[in-house]
Amino acid sequence: MVLERYAVRYTKTALRNIRRASSSLTYFDGLVQGNRAFLSRCITLVESTHQKHKVQAAHLMEKVLNHNKTSGHQTLRIGISGSPGTGKSTFIEAFGLYLASRGEKVAVLAVDPSSHNSGGSLLADKTRMIELSVHPNAYIRPSPSRGELGGVARATSDAIQLCEANGYTVILVETVGVGQSEIAVSNMVDLFLLLLAPAGGDELQGIKKGIIEVADLLLITKSDGALLPVARAAKTEYSRALRLLRNTQSPWKPFVINVSSVTGDGIGDAWEEMLNFKKLSH
């Protein structure tokens, strides 16, 4: 009797595991076929803290990682950070539209801060990137940070892999954007961009070791109109600071570019330098 009870329990557990594996296989098939709806479902699955979903997510990610290793698909992963007010969302929309119009498939993974009281997040990045959110070559996924440090969410690394398996050629990871310690994303991406606002009073922060030291490219945003002279002066200040922090052993020398999300000036130059970085690193 006892043995029969254990046998029934074991059979039920085995069946549950089979169903979970089958579910993850269905998700995987839709994902690698380029289905955007399945991409959203997969990211929701890996973000879930439910124990059953964790098992399904583990099955799914095992298949995804093996697929990405053997597919030969080339993806450029770009981390983007900057303090509030630097215009990260505005820049990402302008940059994303620039890439999408040139045939690139662009995925934006935006991490929003979570409330310490309720644990909720506004997840308002799509509302700030209206034009990009409806472009057929673009995908935007906001995710809550849920108290994770380093500017990224717990499942950001898995979400990057999922976007790659879904066929996206450029993946932009926008961090929470709260300070100098947001360097966790630099370990998940190929290239790390730091956005800086002109007249922000932060020019001398460039001589401090921290987020600026790990940045591969510094972009001075809002370089247009009345702020253009100030933005050019900021570029000079940060260029001087970079000379103090430069790693002479690295073949890549980070530098500063003025960009405008309004006029589009500098965005093409920044993309060219990112491609140069990709060639050099490969």
PDB file of C-alpha atoms in Angstrom:
ATOM      1  CA  MET A   1       0.000   0.000   0.000  1.00  0.00           C
ATOM      2  CA  VAL A   2       2.781   2.366   0.962  1.00  0.00           C
ATOM      3  CA  LEU A   3       4.765   1.416  -2.114  1.00  0.00           C
ATOM      4  CA  GLU A   4       1.752   2.030  -4.326  1.00  0.00           C
ATOM      5  CA  ARG A   5       1.252   5.460  -2.758  1.00  0.00           C
ATOM      6  CA  TYR A   6       4.879   6.364  -3.405  1.00  0.00           C
ATOM      7  CA  ALA A   7       4.632   5.023  -6.944  1.00  0.00           C
ATOM      8  CA  VAL A   8       1.575   7.198  -7.638  1.00  0.00           C
ATOM      9  CA  ARG A   9       3.281  10.241  -6.158  1.00  0.00           C
ATOM     10  CA  TYR A  10       6.443   9.584  -8.202  1.00  0.00           C
ATOM     11  CA  THR A  11       4.382   9.148 -11.392  1.00  0.00           C
ATOM     12  CA  LYS A  12       2.537  12.428 -10.781  1.00  0.00           C
ATOM     13  CA  THR A  13       5.828  14.259 -10.210  1.00  0.00           C
ATOM     14  CA  ALA A  14       7.298  12.755 -13.395  1.00  0.00           C
ATOM     15  CA  LEU A  15       4.237  13.776 -15.377  1.00  0.00           C
ATOM     16  CA  ARG A  16       4.432  17.324 -14.033  1.00  0.00           C
ATOM     17  CA  ASN A  17       8.099  17.552 -15.071  1.00  0.00           C
ATOM     18  CA  ILE A  18       7.232  16.239 -18.545  1.00  0.00           C
ATOM     19  CA  ARG A  19       4.457  18.832 -18.910  1.00  0.00           C
ATOM     20  CA  ARG A  20       6.836  21.603 -17.813  1.00  0.00           C
ATOM     21  CA  ALA A  21       9.480  20.438 -20.285  1.00  0.00           C
ATOM     22  CA  SER A  22       6.848  20.297 -23.040  1.00  0.00           C
ATOM     23  CA  SER A  23       5.683  23.800 -22.163  1.00  0.00           C
ATOM     24  CA  SER A  24       9.232  25.171 -22.331  1.00  0.00           C
ATOM     25  CA  LEU A  25       9.701  23.388 -25.678  1.00  0.00           C
ATOM     26  CA  THR A  26       6.595  25.109 -27.065  1.00  0.00           C
ATOM     27  CA  TYR A  27       7.900  28.458 -25.832  1.00  0.00           C
ATOM     28  CA  PHE A  28      11.296  27.716 -27.383  1.00  0.00           C
ATOM     29  CA  ASP A  29       9.842  26.862 -30.797  1.00  0.00           C
ATOM     30  CA  GLY A  30       7.861  30.097 -30.926  1.00  0.00           C
ATOM     31  CA  LEU A  31      10.867  32.070 -29.698  1.00  0.00           C
ATOM     32  CA  VAL A  32      13.385  30.885 -32.306  1.00  0.00           C
ATOM     33  CA  GLN A  33      10.799  31.359 -35.073  1.00  0.00           C
ATOM     34  CA  GLY A  34      10.916  35.104 -34.346  1.00  0.00           C
ATOM     35  CA  ASN A  35       7.463  35.334 -32.757  1.00  0.00           C
ATOM     36  CA  ARG A  36       7.401  38.536 -30.676  1.00  0.00           C
ATOM     37  CA  ALA A  37       4.482  37.346 -28.508  1.00  0.00           C
ATOM     38  CA  PHE A  38       6.476  34.276 -27.480  1.00  0.00           C
ATOM     39  CA  LEU A  39       9.456  36.498 -26.648  1.00  0.00           C
ATOM     40  CA  SER A  40       7.285  38.451 -24.198  1.00  0.00           C
ATOM     41  CA  ARG A  41       5.963  35.221 -22.683  1.00  0.00           C
ATOM     42  CA  CYS A  42       9.478  33.836 -22.300  1.00  0.00           C
ATOM     43  CA  ILE A  43      10.726  36.969 -20.543  1.00  0.00           C
ATOM     44  CA  THR A  44       7.700  36.881 -18.229  1.00  0.00           C
ATOM     45  CA  LEU A  45       8.532  33.249 -17.465  1.00  0.00           C
ATOM     46  CA  VAL A  46      12.181  33.886 -16.533  1.00  0.00           C
ATOM     47  CA  GLU A  47      11.180  36.923 -14.443  1.00  0.00           C
ATOM     48  CA  SER A  48       8.626  34.935 -12.428  1.00  0.00           C
ATOM     49  CA  THR A  49       9.491  33.951  -8.861  1.00  0.00           C
ATOM     50  CA  HIS A  50       6.934  31.108  -8.793  1.00  0.00           C
ATOM     51  CA  GLN A  51       8.638  27.766  -8.161  1.00  0.00           C
ATOM     52  CA  LYS A  52       6.833  26.005 -11.037  1.00  0.00           C
ATOM     53  CA  HIS A  53       7.846  28.779 -13.435  1.00  0.00           C
ATOM     54  CA  LYS A  54      11.457  28.575 -12.263  1.00  0.00           C
ATOM     55  CA  VAL A  55      11.598  24.928 -13.354  1.00  0.00           C
ATOM     56  CA  GLN A  56      10.092  25.768 -16.754  1.00  0.00           C
ATOM     57  CA  ALA A  57      12.469  28.712 -17.132  1.00  0.00           C
ATOM     58  CA  ALA A  58      15.479  26.503 -16.396  1.00  0.00           C
ATOM     59  CA  HIS A  59      14.414  24.040 -19.148  1.00  0.00           C
ATOM     60  CA  LEU A  60      13.842  26.922 -21.549  1.00  0.00           C
ATOM     61  CA  MET A  61      17.149  28.719 -20.875  1.00  0.00           C
ATOM     62  CA  GLU A  62      19.103  25.487 -21.330  1.00  0.00           C
ATOM     63  CA  LYS A  63      17.704  25.172 -24.854  1.00  0.00           C
ATOM     64  CA  VAL A  64      18.169  28.892 -25.579  1.00  0.00           C
ATOM     65  CA  LEU A  65      21.816  28.924 -24.502  1.00  0.00           C
ATOM     66  CA  ASN A  66      22.600  25.882 -26.636  1.00  0.00           C
ATOM     67  CA  HIS A  67      20.781  27.457 -29.581  1.00  0.00           C
ATOM     68  CA  ASN A  68      22.669  30.753 -29.293  1.00  0.00           C
ATOM     69  CA  LYS A  69      26.023  28.972 -29.130  1.00  0.00           C
ATOM     70  CA  THR A  70      25.425  27.099 -32.381  1.00  0.00           C
ATOM     71  CA  SER A  71      23.227  29.484 -34.408  1.00  0.00           C
ATOM     72  CA  GLY A  72      26.016  31.799 -35.558  1.00  0.00           C
ATOM     73  CA  HIS A  73      23.649  34.776 -35.116  1.00  0.00           C
ATOM     74  CA  GLN A  74      25.569  38.017 -34.566  1.00  0.00           C
ATOM     75  CA  THR A  75      24.153  40.352 -31.927  1.00  0.00           C
ATOM     76  CA  LEU A  76      25.615  43.564 -30.540  1.00  0.00           C
ATOM     77  CA  ARG A  77      24.669  44.086 -26.897  1.00  0.00           C
ATOM     78  CA  ILE A  78      24.847  47.691 -25.716  1.00  0.00           C
ATOM     79  CA  GLY A  79      24.414  48.821 -22.121  1.00  0.00           C
ATOM     80  CA  ILE A  80      23.224  52.404 -21.612  1.00  0.00           C
ATOM     81  CA  SER A  81      23.446  54.240 -18.310  1.00  0.00           C
ATOM     82  CA  GLY A  82      23.272  57.799 -17.052  1.00  0.00           C
ATOM     83  CA  SER A  83      21.860  59.888 -14.259  1.00  0.00           C
ATOM     84  CA  PRO A  84      18.212  61.025 -14.333  1.00  0.00           C
ATOM     85  CA  GLY A  85      17.827  64.030 -16.623  1.00  0.00           C
ATOM     86  CA  THR A  86      20.410  62.978 -19.192  1.00  0.00           C
ATOM     87  CA  GLY A  87      17.660  62.003 -21.647  1.00  0.00           C
ATOM     88  CA  LYS A  88      18.246  58.249 -21.782  1.00  0.00           C
ATOM     89  CA  SER A  89      14.788  57.354 -23.094  1.00  0.00           C
ATOM     90  CA  THR A  90      14.828  60.187 -25.646  1.00  0.00           C
ATOM     91  CA  PHE A  91      18.254  59.124 -26.874  1.00  0.00           C
ATOM     92  CA  ILE A  92      17.297  55.439 -27.022  1.00  0.00           C
ATOM     93  CA  GLU A  93      14.245  56.231 -29.138  1.00  0.00           C
ATOM     94  CA  ALA A  94      16.263  58.395 -31.556  1.00  0.00           C
ATOM     95  CA  PHE A  95      19.095  55.843 -31.692  1.00  0.00           C
ATOM     96  CA  GLY A  96      16.679  52.908 -32.016  1.00  0.00           C
ATOM     97  CA  LEU A  97      14.819  54.569 -34.906  1.00  0.00           C
ATOM     98  CA  TYR A  98      18.160  55.307 -36.588  1.00  0.00           C
ATOM     99  CA  LEU A  99      19.111  51.618 -36.395  1.00  0.00           C
ATOM    100  CA  ALA A 100      15.665  50.262 -37.280  1.00  0.00           C
ATOM    101  CA  SER A 101      15.488  52.458 -40.377  1.00  0.00           C
ATOM    102  CA  ARG A 102      18.717  50.837 -41.536  1.00  0.00           C
ATOM    103  CA  GLY A 103      17.362  47.309 -41.255  1.00  0.00           C
ATOM    104  CA  GLU A 104      18.604  46.427 -37.783  1.00  0.00           C
ATOM    105  CA  LYS A 105      16.254  44.556 -35.448  1.00  0.00           C
ATOM    106  CA  VAL A 106      16.405  46.466 -32.168  1.00  0.00           C
ATOM    107  CA  ALA A 107      15.352  45.188 -28.739  1.00  0.00           C
ATOM    108  CA  VAL A 108      15.213  47.585 -25.782  1.00  0.00           C
ATOM    109  CA  LEU A 109      15.323  46.123 -22.276  1.00  0.00           C
ATOM    110  CA  ALA A 110      14.500  48.983 -19.921  1.00  0.00           C
ATOM    111  CA  VAL A 111      14.877  48.556 -16.160  1.00  0.00           C
ATOM    112  CA  ASP A 112      12.625  50.737 -14.008  1.00  0.00           C
ATOM    113  CA  PRO A 113      13.152  51.402 -10.283  1.00  0.00           C
ATOM    114  CA  SER A 114      10.789  49.654  -7.883  1.00  0.00           C
ATOM    115  CA  SER A 115       9.117  51.217  -4.869  1.00  0.00           C
ATOM    116  CA  HIS A 116      10.653  50.267  -1.515  1.00  0.00           C
ATOM    117  CA  ASN A 117       7.175  50.428   0.037  1.00  0.00           C
ATOM    118  CA  SER A 118       4.910  48.642  -2.451  1.00  0.00           C
ATOM    119  CA  GLY A 119       7.503  46.907  -4.664  1.00  0.00           C
ATOM    120  CA  GLY A 120       5.711  48.232  -7.761  1.00  0.00           C
ATOM    121  CA  SER A 121       7.145  50.014 -10.805  1.00  0.00           C
ATOM    122  CA  LEU A 122       5.642  52.485 -13.269  1.00  0.00           C
ATOM    123  CA  LEU A 123       7.184  50.719 -16.312  1.00  0.00           C
ATOM    124  CA  ALA A 124       6.591  53.881 -18.338  1.00  0.00           C
ATOM    125  CA  ASP A 125       9.416  53.545 -20.876  1.00  0.00           C
ATOM    126  CA  LYS A 126       7.052  52.607 -23.705  1.00  0.00           C
ATOM    127  CA  THR A 127       5.119  55.824 -23.157  1.00  0.00           C
ATOM    128  CA  ARG A 128       8.360  57.779 -23.577  1.00  0.00           C
ATOM    129  CA  MET A 129       9.305  55.911 -26.762  1.00  0.00           C
ATOM    130  CA  ILE A 130       5.998  56.007 -28.623  1.00  0.00           C
ATOM    131  CA  GLU A 131       7.387  56.067 -32.155  1.00  0.00           C
ATOM    132  CA  LEU A 132       9.935  53.337 -31.538  1.00  0.00           C
ATOM    133  CA  SER A 133       7.412  51.121 -29.725  1.00  0.00           C
ATOM    134  CA  VAL A 134       5.281  50.783 -32.881  1.00  0.00           C
ATOM    135  CA  HIS A 135       8.170  50.270 -35.327  1.00  0.00           C
ATOM    136  CA  PRO A 136       8.062  46.759 -36.879  1.00  0.00           C
ATOM    137  CA  ASN A 137      11.827  46.329 -36.366  1.00  0.00           C
ATOM    138  CA  ALA A 138      11.767  47.252 -32.685  1.00  0.00           C
ATOM    139  CA  TYR A 139      10.747  45.627 -29.408  1.00  0.00           C
ATOM    140  CA  ILE A 140      10.598  47.359 -26.008  1.00  0.00           C
ATOM    141  CA  ARG A 141      10.350  45.448 -22.748  1.00  0.00           C
ATOM    142  CA  PRO A 142      10.266  47.360 -19.436  1.00  0.00           C
ATOM    143  CA  SER A 143      11.079  45.350 -16.304  1.00  0.00           C
ATOM    144  CA  PRO A 144      11.075  46.252 -12.589  1.00  0.00           C
ATOM    145  CA  SER A 145      14.399  46.307 -10.739  1.00  0.00           C
ATOM    146  CA  ARG A 146      12.759  44.799  -7.612  1.00  0.00           C
ATOM    147  CA  GLY A 147      15.518  46.155  -5.409  1.00  0.00           C
ATOM    148  CA  GLU A 148      18.376  44.617  -7.408  1.00  0.00           C
ATOM    149  CA  LEU A 149      21.593  46.622  -7.229  1.00  0.00           C
ATOM    150  CA  GLY A 150      23.810  47.559 -10.164  1.00  0.00           C
ATOM    151  CA  GLY A 151      21.063  49.155 -12.270  1.00  0.00           C
ATOM    152  CA  VAL A 152      19.691  45.934 -13.793  1.00  0.00           C
ATOM    153  CA  ALA A 153      16.921  43.457 -12.985  1.00  0.00           C
ATOM    154  CA  ARG A 154      17.426  39.866 -11.768  1.00  0.00           C
ATOM    155  CA  ALA A 155      16.553  38.316 -15.128  1.00  0.00           C
ATOM    156  CA  THR A 156      18.196  40.891 -17.421  1.00  0.00           C
ATOM    157  CA  SER A 157      20.954  38.505 -18.489  1.00  0.00           C
ATOM    158  CA  ASP A 158      18.391  35.823 -19.436  1.00  0.00           C
ATOM    159  CA  ALA A 159      16.258  38.417 -21.265  1.00  0.00           C
ATOM    160  CA  ILE A 160      19.290  39.348 -23.379  1.00  0.00           C
ATOM    161  CA  GLN A 161      19.754  35.721 -24.389  1.00  0.00           C
ATOM    162  CA  LEU A 162      16.046  35.423 -25.245  1.00  0.00           C
ATOM    163  CA  CYS A 163      16.149  38.517 -27.475  1.00  0.00           C
ATOM    164  CA  GLU A 164      19.192  37.125 -29.238  1.00  0.00           C
ATOM    165  CA  ALA A 165      17.405  33.806 -29.869  1.00  0.00           C
ATOM    166  CA  ASN A 166      14.408  35.743 -31.210  1.00  0.00           C
ATOM    167  CA  GLY A 167      16.601  37.242 -33.960  1.00  0.00           C
ATOM    168  CA  TYR A 168      17.379  40.752 -32.735  1.00  0.00           C
ATOM    169  CA  THR A 169      20.671  42.149 -34.020  1.00  0.00           C
ATOM    170  CA  VAL A 170      21.073  45.038 -31.554  1.00  0.00           C
ATOM    171  CA  ILE A 171      20.027  44.794 -27.900  1.00  0.00           C
ATOM    172  CA  LEU A 172      19.934  47.996 -25.851  1.00  0.00           C
ATOM    173  CA  VAL A 173      19.882  47.584 -22.058  1.00  0.00           C
ATOM    174  CA  GLU A 174      18.813  50.753 -20.251  1.00  0.00           C
ATOM    175  CA  THR A 175      19.730  50.786 -16.564  1.00  0.00           C
ATOM    176  CA  VAL A 176      17.765  52.386 -13.732  1.00  0.00           C
ATOM    177  CA  GLY A 177      20.070  55.409 -13.853  1.00  0.00           C
ATOM    178  CA  VAL A 178      20.690  56.454 -10.284  1.00  0.00           C
ATOM    179  CA  GLY A 179      24.412  56.871  -9.757  1.00  0.00           C
ATOM    180  CA  GLN A 180      28.053  55.895 -10.138  1.00  0.00           C
ATOM    181  CA  SER A 181      27.658  52.270  -9.015  1.00  0.00           C
ATOM    182  CA  GLU A 182      25.626  51.030 -12.011  1.00  0.00           C
ATOM    183  CA  ILE A 183      28.334  48.887 -13.538  1.00  0.00           C
ATOM    184  CA  ALA A 184      26.706  45.417 -13.296  1.00  0.00           C
ATOM    185  CA  VAL A 185      25.376  45.839 -16.840  1.00  0.00           C
ATOM    186  CA  SER A 186      28.926  46.206 -18.193  1.00  0.00           C
ATOM    187  CA  ASN A 187      29.461  42.482 -17.514  1.00  0.00           C
ATOM    188  CA  MET A 188      26.386  41.523 -19.579  1.00  0.00           C
ATOM    189  CA  VAL A 189      27.020  43.552 -22.733  1.00  0.00           C
ATOM    190  CA  ASP A 190      29.638  43.965 -25.461  1.00  0.00           C
ATOM    191  CA  LEU A 191      29.696  47.761 -25.244  1.00  0.00           C
ATOM    192  CA  PHE A 192      28.883  50.136 -22.398  1.00  0.00           C
ATOM    193  CA  LEU A 193      27.625  53.661 -23.148  1.00  0.00           C
ATOM    194  CA  LEU A 194      27.491  56.406 -20.555  1.00  0.00           C
ATOM    195  CA  LEU A 195      25.191  59.367 -21.249  1.00  0.00           C
ATOM    196  CA  LEU A 196      26.111  62.697 -19.692  1.00  0.00           C
ATOM    197  CA  ALA A 197      24.148  65.929 -19.681  1.00  0.00           C
ATOM    198  CA  PRO A 198      25.838  69.283 -20.379  1.00  0.00           C
ATOM    199  CA  ALA A 199      25.791  71.862 -17.573  1.00  0.00           C
ATOM    200  CA  GLY A 200      25.042  69.096 -15.093  1.00  0.00           C
ATOM    201  CA  GLY A 201      27.824  70.028 -12.728  1.00  0.00           C
ATOM    202  CA  ASP A 202      29.376  66.584 -13.131  1.00  0.00           C
ATOM    203  CA  GLU A 203      32.437  67.369 -15.240  1.00  0.00           C
ATOM    204  CA  LEU A 204      34.862  66.888 -12.360  1.00  0.00           C
ATOM    205  CA  GLN A 205      33.278  63.534 -11.529  1.00  0.00           C
ATOM    206  CA  GLY A 206      35.157  62.244 -14.558  1.00  0.00           C
ATOM    207  CA  ILE A 207      38.374  62.004 -12.569  1.00  0.00           C
ATOM    208  CA  LYS A 208      36.767  59.576 -10.072  1.00  0.00           C
ATOM    209  CA  LYS A 209      37.108  55.845 -10.545  1.00  0.00           C
ATOM    210  CA  GLY A 210      33.654  54.334 -11.040  1.00  0.00           C
ATOM    211  CA  ILE A 211      31.132  54.160 -13.809  1.00  0.00           C
ATOM    212  CA  ILE A 212      33.144  56.439 -16.127  1.00  0.00           C
ATOM    213  CA  GLU A 213      36.136  54.142 -15.856  1.00  0.00           C
ATOM    214  CA  VAL A 214      34.252  51.161 -17.295  1.00  0.00           C
ATOM    215  CA  ALA A 215      32.457  53.110 -20.055  1.00  0.00           C
ATOM    216  CA  ASP A 216      33.557  52.322 -23.620  1.00  0.00           C
ATOM    217  CA  LEU A 217      31.990  55.475 -25.065  1.00  0.00           C
ATOM    218  CA  LEU A 218      30.783  58.700 -23.458  1.00  0.00           C
ATOM    219  CA  LEU A 219      27.975  60.641 -25.125  1.00  0.00           C
ATOM    220  CA  ILE A 220      27.149  64.236 -24.212  1.00  0.00           C
ATOM    221  CA  THR A 221      23.395  64.490 -24.806  1.00  0.00           C
ATOM    222  CA  LYS A 222      21.305  67.606 -25.558  1.00  0.00           C
ATOM    223  CA  SER A 223      24.099  68.979 -27.751  1.00  0.00           C
ATOM    224  CA  ASP A 224      21.895  71.419 -29.628  1.00  0.00           C
ATOM    225  CA  GLY A 225      20.444  74.927 -29.423  1.00  0.00           C
ATOM    226  CA  ALA A 226      21.539  77.117 -26.545  1.00  0.00           C
ATOM    227  CA  LEU A 227      23.243  74.174 -24.818  1.00  0.00           C
ATOM    228  CA  LEU A 228      25.582  73.417 -27.724  1.00  0.00           C
ATOM    229  CA  PRO A 229      28.509  75.606 -26.491  1.00  0.00           C
ATOM    230  CA  VAL A 230      28.159  74.151 -22.995  1.00  0.00           C
ATOM    231  CA  ALA A 231      28.005  70.612 -24.415  1.00  0.00           C
ATOM    232  CA  ARG A 232      31.204  71.198 -26.388  1.00  0.00           C
ATOM    233  CA  ALA A 233      32.919  72.482 -23.245  1.00  0.00           C
ATOM    234  CA  ALA A 234      31.732  69.400 -21.346  1.00  0.00           C
ATOM    235  CA  LYS A 235      33.216  67.198 -24.071  1.00  0.00           C
ATOM    236  CA  THR A 236      36.591  68.867 -23.549  1.00  0.00           C
ATOM    237  CA  GLU A 237      36.413  68.381 -19.776  1.00  0.00           C
ATOM    238  CA  TYR A 238      35.511  64.706 -20.005  1.00  0.00           C
ATOM    239  CA  SER A 239      38.143  64.077 -22.676  1.00  0.00           C
ATOM    240  CA  ARG A 240      40.769  65.413 -20.273  1.00  0.00           C
ATOM    241  CA  ALA A 241      39.409  63.228 -17.476  1.00  0.00           C
ATOM    242  CA  LEU A 242      39.525  60.125 -19.691  1.00  0.00           C
ATOM    243  CA  ARG A 243      43.228  60.657 -20.328  1.00  0.00           C
ATOM    244  CA  LEU A 244      43.819  60.222 -16.590  1.00  0.00           C
ATOM    245  CA  LEU A 245      41.789  57.004 -16.420  1.00  0.00           C
ATOM    246  CA  ARG A 246      42.826  55.389 -19.678  1.00  0.00           C
ATOM    247  CA  ASN A 247      44.056  51.794 -19.588  1.00  0.00           C
ATOM    248  CA  THR A 248      47.179  51.763 -21.733  1.00  0.00           C
ATOM    249  CA  GLN A 249      46.938  47.961 -22.112  1.00  0.00           C
ATOM    250  CA  SER A 250      43.564  48.084 -23.871  1.00  0.00           C
ATOM    251  CA  PRO A 251      43.506  48.429 -27.684  1.00  0.00           C
ATOM    252  CA  TRP A 252      40.295  50.505 -27.425  1.00  0.00           C
ATOM    253  CA  LYS A 253      40.580  54.098 -26.219  1.00  0.00           C
ATOM    254  CA  PRO A 254      37.231  55.481 -24.949  1.00  0.00           C
ATOM    255  CA  PHE A 255      36.366  58.988 -26.047  1.00  0.00           C
ATOM    256  CA  VAL A 256      33.551  61.523 -25.983  1.00  0.00           C
ATOM    257  CA  ILE A 257      30.974  62.393 -28.662  1.00  0.00           C
ATOM    258  CA  ASN A 258      28.365  65.175 -28.692  1.00  0.00           C
ATOM    259  CA  VAL A 259      24.905  63.896 -29.692  1.00  0.00           C
ATOM    260  CA  SER A 260      21.452  65.413 -30.105  1.00  0.00           C
ATOM    261  CA  SER A 261      18.285  63.324 -29.958  1.00  0.00           C
ATOM    262  CA  VAL A 262      16.346  66.266 -31.430  1.00  0.00           C
ATOM    263  CA  THR A 263      18.435  66.993 -34.538  1.00  0.00           C
ATOM    264  CA  GLY A 264      20.070  63.563 -34.824  1.00  0.00           C
ATOM    265  CA  ASP A 265      23.540  65.107 -34.893  1.00  0.00           C
ATOM    266  CA  GLY A 266      26.260  62.776 -33.677  1.00  0.00           C
ATOM    267  CA  ILE A 267      24.098  59.633 -33.583  1.00  0.00           C
ATOM    268  CA  GLY A 268      25.533  58.322 -36.860  1.00  0.00           C
ATOM    269  CA  ASP A 269      29.077  59.060 -35.648  1.00  0.00           C
ATOM    270  CA  ALA A 270      28.385  57.245 -32.382  1.00  0.00           C
ATOM    271  CA  TRP A 271      27.093  54.184 -34.270  1.00  0.00           C
ATOM    272  CA  GLU A 272      30.193  54.126 -36.474  1.00  0.00           C
ATOM    273  CA  GLU A 273      32.392  54.080 -33.379  1.00  0.00           C
ATOM    274  CA  MET A 274      30.323  51.263 -31.891  1.00  0.00           C
ATOM    275  CA  LEU A 275      30.887  49.225 -35.054  1.00  0.00           C
ATOM    276  CA  ASN A 276      34.609  49.997 -34.842  1.00  0.00           C
ATOM    277  CA  PHE A 277      34.588  48.776 -31.254  1.00  0.00           C
ATOM    278  CA  LYS A 278      32.825  45.566 -32.341  1.00  0.00           C
ATOM    279  CA  LYS A 279      35.420  44.910 -35.064  1.00  0.00           C
ATOM    280  CA  LEU A 280      38.283  45.549 -32.662  1.00  0.00           C
ATOM    281  CA  SER A 281      36.871  43.331 -29.921  1.00  0.00           C
ATOM    282  CA  HIS A 282      36.228  40.423 -32.308  1.00  0.00           C
TER     283      HIS A 282
END
